[in-house]
Short mmCIF file of C-alpha atoms and ligand atoms in Angstrom, two decimals:
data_model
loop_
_atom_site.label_atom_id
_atom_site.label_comp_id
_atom_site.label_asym_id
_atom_site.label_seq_id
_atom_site.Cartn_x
_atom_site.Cartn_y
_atom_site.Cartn_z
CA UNK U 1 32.55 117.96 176.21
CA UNK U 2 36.17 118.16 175.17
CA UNK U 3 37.92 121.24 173.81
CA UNK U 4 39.26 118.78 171.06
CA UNK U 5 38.72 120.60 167.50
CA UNK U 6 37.45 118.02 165.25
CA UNK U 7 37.09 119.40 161.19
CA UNK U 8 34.95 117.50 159.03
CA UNK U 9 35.70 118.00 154.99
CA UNK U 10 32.43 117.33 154.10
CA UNK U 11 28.85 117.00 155.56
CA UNK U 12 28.47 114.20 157.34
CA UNK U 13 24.91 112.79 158.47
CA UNK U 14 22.92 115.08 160.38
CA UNK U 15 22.42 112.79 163.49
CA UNK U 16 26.16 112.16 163.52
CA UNK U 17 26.87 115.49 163.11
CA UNK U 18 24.66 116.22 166.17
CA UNK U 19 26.64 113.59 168.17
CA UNK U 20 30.16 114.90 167.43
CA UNK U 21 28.89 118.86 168.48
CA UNK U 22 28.22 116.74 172.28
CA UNK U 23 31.45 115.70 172.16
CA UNK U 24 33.87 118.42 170.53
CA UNK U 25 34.62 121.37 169.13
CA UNK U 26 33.31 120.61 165.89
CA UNK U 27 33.88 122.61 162.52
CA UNK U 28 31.60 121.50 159.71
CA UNK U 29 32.06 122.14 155.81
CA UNK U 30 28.78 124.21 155.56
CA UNK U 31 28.37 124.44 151.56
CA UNK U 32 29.97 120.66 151.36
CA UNK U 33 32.21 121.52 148.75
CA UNK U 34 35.45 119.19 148.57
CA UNK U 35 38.01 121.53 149.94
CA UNK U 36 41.14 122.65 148.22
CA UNK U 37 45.17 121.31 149.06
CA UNK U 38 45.81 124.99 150.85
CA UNK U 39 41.92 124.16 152.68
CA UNK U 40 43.22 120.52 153.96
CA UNK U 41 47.01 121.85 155.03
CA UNK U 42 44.92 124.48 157.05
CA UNK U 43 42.67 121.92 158.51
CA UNK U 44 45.62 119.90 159.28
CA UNK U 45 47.52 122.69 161.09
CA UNK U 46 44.50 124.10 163.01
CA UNK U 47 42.21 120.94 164.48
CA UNK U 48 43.49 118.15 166.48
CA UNK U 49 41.16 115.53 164.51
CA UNK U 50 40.45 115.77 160.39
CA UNK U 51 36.82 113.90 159.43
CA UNK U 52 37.82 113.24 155.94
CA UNK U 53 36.22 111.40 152.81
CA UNK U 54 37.22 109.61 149.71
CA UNK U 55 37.06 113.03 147.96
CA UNK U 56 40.13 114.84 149.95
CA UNK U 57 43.47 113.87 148.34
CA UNK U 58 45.81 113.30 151.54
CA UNK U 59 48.43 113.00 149.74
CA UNK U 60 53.24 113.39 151.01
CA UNK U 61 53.12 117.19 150.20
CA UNK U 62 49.42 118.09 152.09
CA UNK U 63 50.54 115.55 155.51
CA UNK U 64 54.31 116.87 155.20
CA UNK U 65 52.89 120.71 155.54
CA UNK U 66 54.45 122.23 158.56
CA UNK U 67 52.74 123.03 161.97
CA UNK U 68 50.63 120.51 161.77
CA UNK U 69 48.33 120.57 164.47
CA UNK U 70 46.18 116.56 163.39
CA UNK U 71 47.03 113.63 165.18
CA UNK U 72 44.21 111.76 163.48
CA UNK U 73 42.68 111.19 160.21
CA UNK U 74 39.41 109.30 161.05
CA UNK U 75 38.14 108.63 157.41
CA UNK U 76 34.37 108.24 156.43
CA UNK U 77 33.99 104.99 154.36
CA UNK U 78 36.25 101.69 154.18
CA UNK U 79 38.61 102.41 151.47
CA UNK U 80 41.17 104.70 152.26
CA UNK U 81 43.94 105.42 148.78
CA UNK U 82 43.04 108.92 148.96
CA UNK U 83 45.29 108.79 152.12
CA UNK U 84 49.73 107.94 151.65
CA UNK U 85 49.58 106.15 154.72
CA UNK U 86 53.56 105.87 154.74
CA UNK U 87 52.88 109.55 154.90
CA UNK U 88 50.30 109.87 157.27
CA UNK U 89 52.79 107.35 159.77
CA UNK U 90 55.77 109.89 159.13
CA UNK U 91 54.16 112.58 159.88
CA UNK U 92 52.48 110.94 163.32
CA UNK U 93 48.78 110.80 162.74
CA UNK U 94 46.76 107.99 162.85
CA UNK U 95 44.42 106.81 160.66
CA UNK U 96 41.21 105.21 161.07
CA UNK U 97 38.18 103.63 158.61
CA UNK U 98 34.45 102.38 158.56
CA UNK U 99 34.90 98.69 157.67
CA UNK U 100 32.17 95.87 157.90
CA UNK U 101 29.21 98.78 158.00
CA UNK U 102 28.91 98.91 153.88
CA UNK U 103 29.56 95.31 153.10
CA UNK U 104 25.73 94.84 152.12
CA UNK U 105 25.40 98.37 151.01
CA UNK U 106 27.86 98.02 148.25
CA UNK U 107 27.34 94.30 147.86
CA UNK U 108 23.57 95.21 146.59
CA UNK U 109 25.17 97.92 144.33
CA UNK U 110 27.24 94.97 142.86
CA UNK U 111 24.70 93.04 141.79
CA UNK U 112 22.72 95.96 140.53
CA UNK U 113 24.83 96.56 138.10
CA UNK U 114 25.29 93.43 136.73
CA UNK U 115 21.35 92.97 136.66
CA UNK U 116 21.34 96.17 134.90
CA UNK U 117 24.46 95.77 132.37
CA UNK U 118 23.34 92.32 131.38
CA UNK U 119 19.05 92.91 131.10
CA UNK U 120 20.05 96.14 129.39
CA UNK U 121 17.92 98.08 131.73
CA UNK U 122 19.96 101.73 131.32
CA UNK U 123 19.64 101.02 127.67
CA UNK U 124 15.66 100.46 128.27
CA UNK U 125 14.80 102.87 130.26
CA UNK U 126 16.82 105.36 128.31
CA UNK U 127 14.53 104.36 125.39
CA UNK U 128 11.34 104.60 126.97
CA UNK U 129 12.29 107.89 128.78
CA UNK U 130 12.77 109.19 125.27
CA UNK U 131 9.66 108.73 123.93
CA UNK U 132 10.94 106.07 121.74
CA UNK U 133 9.50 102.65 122.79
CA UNK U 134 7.83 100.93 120.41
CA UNK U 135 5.89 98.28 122.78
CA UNK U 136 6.65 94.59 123.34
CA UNK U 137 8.09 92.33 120.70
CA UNK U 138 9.64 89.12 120.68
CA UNK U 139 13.41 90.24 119.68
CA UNK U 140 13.41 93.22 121.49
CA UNK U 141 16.16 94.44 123.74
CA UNK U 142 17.41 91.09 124.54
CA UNK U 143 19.56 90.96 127.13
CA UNK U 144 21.70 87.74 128.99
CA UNK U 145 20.81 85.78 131.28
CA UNK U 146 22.49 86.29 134.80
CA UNK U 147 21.00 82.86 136.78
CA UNK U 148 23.63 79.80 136.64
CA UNK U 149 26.19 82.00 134.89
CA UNK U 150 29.95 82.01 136.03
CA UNK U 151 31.12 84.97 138.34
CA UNK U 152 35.07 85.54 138.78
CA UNK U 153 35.19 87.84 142.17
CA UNK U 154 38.52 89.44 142.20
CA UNK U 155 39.21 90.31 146.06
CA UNK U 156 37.06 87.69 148.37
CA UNK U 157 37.25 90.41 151.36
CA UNK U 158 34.01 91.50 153.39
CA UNK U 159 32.20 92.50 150.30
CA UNK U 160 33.61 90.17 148.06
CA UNK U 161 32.10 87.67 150.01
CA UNK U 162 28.82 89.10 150.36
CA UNK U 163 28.74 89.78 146.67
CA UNK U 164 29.36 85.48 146.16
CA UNK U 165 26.49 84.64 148.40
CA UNK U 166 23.96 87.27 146.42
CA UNK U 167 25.04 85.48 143.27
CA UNK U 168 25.54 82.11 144.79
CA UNK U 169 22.07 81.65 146.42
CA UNK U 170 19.91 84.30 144.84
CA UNK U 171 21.00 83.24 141.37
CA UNK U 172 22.68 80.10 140.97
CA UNK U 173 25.73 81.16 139.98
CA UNK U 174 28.85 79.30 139.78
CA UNK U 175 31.70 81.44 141.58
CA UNK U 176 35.56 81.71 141.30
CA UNK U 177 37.94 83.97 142.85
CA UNK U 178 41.28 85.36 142.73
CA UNK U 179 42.14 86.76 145.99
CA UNK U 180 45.09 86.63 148.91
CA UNK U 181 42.49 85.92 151.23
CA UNK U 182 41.63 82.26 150.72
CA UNK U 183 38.15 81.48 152.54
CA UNK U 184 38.10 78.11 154.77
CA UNK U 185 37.46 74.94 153.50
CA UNK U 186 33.95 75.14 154.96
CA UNK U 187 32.70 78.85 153.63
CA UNK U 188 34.19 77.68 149.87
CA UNK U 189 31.93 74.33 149.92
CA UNK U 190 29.05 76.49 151.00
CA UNK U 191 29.47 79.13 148.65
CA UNK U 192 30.06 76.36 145.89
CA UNK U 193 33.59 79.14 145.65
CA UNK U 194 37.18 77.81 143.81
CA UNK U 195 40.00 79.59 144.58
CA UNK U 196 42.52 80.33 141.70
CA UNK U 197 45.91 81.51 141.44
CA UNK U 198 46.13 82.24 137.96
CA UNK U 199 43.72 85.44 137.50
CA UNK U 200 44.18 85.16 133.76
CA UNK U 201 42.98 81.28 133.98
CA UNK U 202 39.73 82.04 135.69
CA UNK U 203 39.10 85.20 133.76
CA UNK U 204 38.86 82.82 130.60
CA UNK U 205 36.20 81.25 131.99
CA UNK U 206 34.08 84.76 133.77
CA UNK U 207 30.70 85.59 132.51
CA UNK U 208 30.69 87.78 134.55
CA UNK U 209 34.14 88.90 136.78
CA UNK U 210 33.23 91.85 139.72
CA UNK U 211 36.36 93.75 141.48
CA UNK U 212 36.23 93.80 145.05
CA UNK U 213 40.02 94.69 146.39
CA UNK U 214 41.19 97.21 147.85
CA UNK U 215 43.85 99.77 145.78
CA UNK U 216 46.77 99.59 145.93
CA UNK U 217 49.98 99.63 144.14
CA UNK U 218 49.71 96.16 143.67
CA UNK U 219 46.19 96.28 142.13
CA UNK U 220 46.46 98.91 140.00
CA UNK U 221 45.43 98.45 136.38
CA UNK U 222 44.86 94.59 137.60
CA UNK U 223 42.27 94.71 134.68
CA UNK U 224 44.48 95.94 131.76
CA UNK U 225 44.18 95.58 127.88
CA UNK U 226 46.44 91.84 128.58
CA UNK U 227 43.92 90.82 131.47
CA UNK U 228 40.76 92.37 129.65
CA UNK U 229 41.91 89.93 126.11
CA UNK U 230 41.45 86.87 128.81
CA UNK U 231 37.89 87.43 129.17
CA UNK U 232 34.95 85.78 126.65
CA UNK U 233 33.63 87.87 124.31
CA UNK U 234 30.03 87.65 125.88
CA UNK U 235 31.83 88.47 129.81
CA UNK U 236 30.64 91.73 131.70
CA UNK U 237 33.13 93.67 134.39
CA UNK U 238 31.48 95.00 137.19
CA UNK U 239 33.60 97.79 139.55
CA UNK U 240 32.75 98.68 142.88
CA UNK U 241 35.47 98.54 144.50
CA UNK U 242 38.06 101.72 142.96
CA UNK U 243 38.83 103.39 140.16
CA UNK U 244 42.44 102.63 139.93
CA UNK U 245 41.87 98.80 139.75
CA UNK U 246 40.83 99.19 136.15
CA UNK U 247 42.35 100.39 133.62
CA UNK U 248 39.38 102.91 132.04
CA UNK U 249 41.08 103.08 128.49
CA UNK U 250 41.78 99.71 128.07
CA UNK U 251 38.34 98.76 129.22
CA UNK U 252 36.97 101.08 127.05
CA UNK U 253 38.68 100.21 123.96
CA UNK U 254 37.73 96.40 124.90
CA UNK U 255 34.20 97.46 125.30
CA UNK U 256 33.84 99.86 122.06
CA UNK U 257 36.06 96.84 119.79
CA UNK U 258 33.40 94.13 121.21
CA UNK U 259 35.82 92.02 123.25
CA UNK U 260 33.61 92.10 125.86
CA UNK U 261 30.20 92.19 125.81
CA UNK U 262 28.80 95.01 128.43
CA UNK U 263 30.57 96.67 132.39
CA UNK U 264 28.37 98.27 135.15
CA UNK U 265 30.81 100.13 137.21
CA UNK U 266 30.36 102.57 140.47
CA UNK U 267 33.79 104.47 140.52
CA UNK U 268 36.27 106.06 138.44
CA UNK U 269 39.90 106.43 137.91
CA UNK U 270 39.49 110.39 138.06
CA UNK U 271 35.87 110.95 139.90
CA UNK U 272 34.25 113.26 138.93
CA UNK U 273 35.13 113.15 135.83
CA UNK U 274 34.66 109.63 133.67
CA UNK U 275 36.14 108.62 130.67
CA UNK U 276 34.30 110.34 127.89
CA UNK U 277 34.45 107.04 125.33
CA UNK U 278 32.27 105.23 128.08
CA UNK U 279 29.34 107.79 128.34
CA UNK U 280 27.79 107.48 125.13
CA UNK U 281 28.08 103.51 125.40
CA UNK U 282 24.64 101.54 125.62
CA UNK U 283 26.17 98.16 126.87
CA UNK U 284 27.95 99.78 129.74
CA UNK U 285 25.81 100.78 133.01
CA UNK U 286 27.65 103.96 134.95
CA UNK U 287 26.71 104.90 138.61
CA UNK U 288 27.91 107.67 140.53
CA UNK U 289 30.08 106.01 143.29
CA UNK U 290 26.41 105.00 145.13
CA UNK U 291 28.35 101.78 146.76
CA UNK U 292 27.35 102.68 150.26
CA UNK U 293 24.89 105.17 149.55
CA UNK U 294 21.67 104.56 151.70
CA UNK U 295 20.53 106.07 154.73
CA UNK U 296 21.27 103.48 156.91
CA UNK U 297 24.62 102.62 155.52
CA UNK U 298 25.58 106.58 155.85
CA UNK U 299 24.67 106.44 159.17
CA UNK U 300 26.42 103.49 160.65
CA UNK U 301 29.71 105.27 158.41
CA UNK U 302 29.49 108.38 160.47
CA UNK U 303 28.67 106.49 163.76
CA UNK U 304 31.84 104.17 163.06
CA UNK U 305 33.86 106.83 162.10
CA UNK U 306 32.85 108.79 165.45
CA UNK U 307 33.54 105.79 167.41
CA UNK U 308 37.22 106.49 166.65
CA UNK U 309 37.02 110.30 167.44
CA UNK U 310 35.76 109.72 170.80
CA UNK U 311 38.43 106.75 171.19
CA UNK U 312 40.88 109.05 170.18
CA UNK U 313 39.30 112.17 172.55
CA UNK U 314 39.21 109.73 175.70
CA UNK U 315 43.04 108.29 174.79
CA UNK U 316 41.61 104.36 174.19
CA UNK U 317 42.40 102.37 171.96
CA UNK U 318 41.46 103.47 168.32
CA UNK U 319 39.00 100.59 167.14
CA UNK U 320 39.40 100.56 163.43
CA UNK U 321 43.40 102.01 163.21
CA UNK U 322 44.89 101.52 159.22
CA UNK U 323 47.98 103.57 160.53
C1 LIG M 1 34.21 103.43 150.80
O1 LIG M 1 33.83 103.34 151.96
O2 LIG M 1 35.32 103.04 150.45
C2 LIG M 1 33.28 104.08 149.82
O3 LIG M 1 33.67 103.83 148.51
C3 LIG M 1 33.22 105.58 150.07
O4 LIG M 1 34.51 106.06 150.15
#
């Protein structure tokens, strides 16, 4: 075992919890509470390796700290704008993420939502849960039909992809996307998939349009109250991917004005908190960032995430490095 102090911010799962304690001097975040800036400086200046999550802001003034001890940031999950990586390179840590393990995870979360915001199935269960369903009838709770609809994926990465092949072969649906990645001649044929270049063009013509890119400066607010007015009035936005690439009050607005019909969405500009004009909203689904939350998926996180540790403990090479 190496006398390498390793801090996680947060629990982590149990059994790769267990495997770190074999191969460090581990510090866990008993009561799993995120910690606060002065918490993470102090981490930074006292352990050799910070285990951090989505939920610890990493931000020029918490890397810049002085007597910082960290020479690597291994982060749990594949996103990773809760780190300034200029910052994190300045300051001489590394930084490492999970990606590839949650492409299904989140991919399934995807099309939950949009199963759920278009067959109104918050709305119905919220009704029945309340005591207040009448029984069957012919008009009742109609919802759209997702099968041979249109589906604009915005970022054709990992999950992007795996998101077009759900929809593609489990439901028919016709699929465009806006991306820099442009998939191979082969993969777009099979996937029925058109690339566009104009995100306002294929918005027009969405159903359905699901955000799978990463933040960044460059994304942020890509779905504003301009892109938002491109969309039909009967279209759906489904977020899984962050926050930041939506604009929540312009999406709300468009929601509570009926510019667009319904949104499912998994994460938040400010999580926890979510803008308060979408909770009492019927037509929009709201999960609580459960992308890549099974088991499984949790698992293979923490075991990818340790991968890197012990990389970085045995001086190899650092197999998922962002920085
Ligand atoms: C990810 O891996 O990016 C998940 O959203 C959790 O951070």
């Amino acid at each position: 075992m190496s006398s390498m102090r390793v801090r996680l911010t947060r629990r982590w799962p149990e059994v790769v919890e267990d495997r770190l304690r074999g191969l460090c001097d581990l510090a866990i975040n008993a009561d799993d509470r995120p910690l606060t800036r002065d918490q993470l400086i102090a981490a930074l200046q006292e352990n050799d390796v910070l285990g951090a999550t989505v939920t610890d802001r990493l931000d020029t003034a918490v890397l810049s700290a002085p007597n910082r001890r960290c020479r690597l940031i291994a982060s749990f999950g594949v996103g990773y704008n809760h780190i300034d990586t200029e910052a994190a390179r300045a300051a001489g840590i590394a930084v490492t993420n999970t990606p590839g393990v949650l492409t299904d995870a989140t991919a399934d979360i995807a099309i939950t939502l949009m199963l759920m915001a278009a067959r109104r199935a918050g709305e119905g269960e919220r009704l029945l849960r309340a005591g207040q369903w009448p029984g069957w009838s012919p008009n009742s709770l109609l919802g759209t039909q997702v099968t041979g609809k249109t589906l604009g994926i915005i970022g054709m990465g990992r999950i992007g992809q795996a998101t077009a092949r759900r929809a593609a072969f489990g439901f028919g649906m016709k699929i465009f996307y806006f991306s820099r990645t442009r998939l191979d001649l082969l993969e777009e044929s099979v996937l029925g998939a058109t690339h566009v270049k104009d995100l306002k063009a294929m918005l027009g013509h969405c159903d359905f349009v699901s955000m799978h890119c990463p933040a960044s400066p460059a994304t942020r607010h890509l779905l504003n109250a301009e892109t938002l007015a491109a969309l039909p009035p009967h279209a759906f936005v489904i977020n899984t991917a962050r926050g930041d690439v939506i604009d929540e009050a312009a999406l709300a607005e468009a929601l509570a004005s009926g510019r667009i019909a319904g949104a499912g969405l998994d994460v938040y500009e400010r999580e926890p908190i979510v803008h308060e004009a979408l909770l009492p909203m019927e037509n929009v689904v709201l999960l609580p960032h459960l992308g890549s939350g099974s088991q499984e998926t949790r698992e293979a996180m923490g075991h990818c995430a340790v991968d890197n540790i012990e990389a970085f403990i045995k001086g190899t090479v650092l197999p998922n490095r962002v920085v």
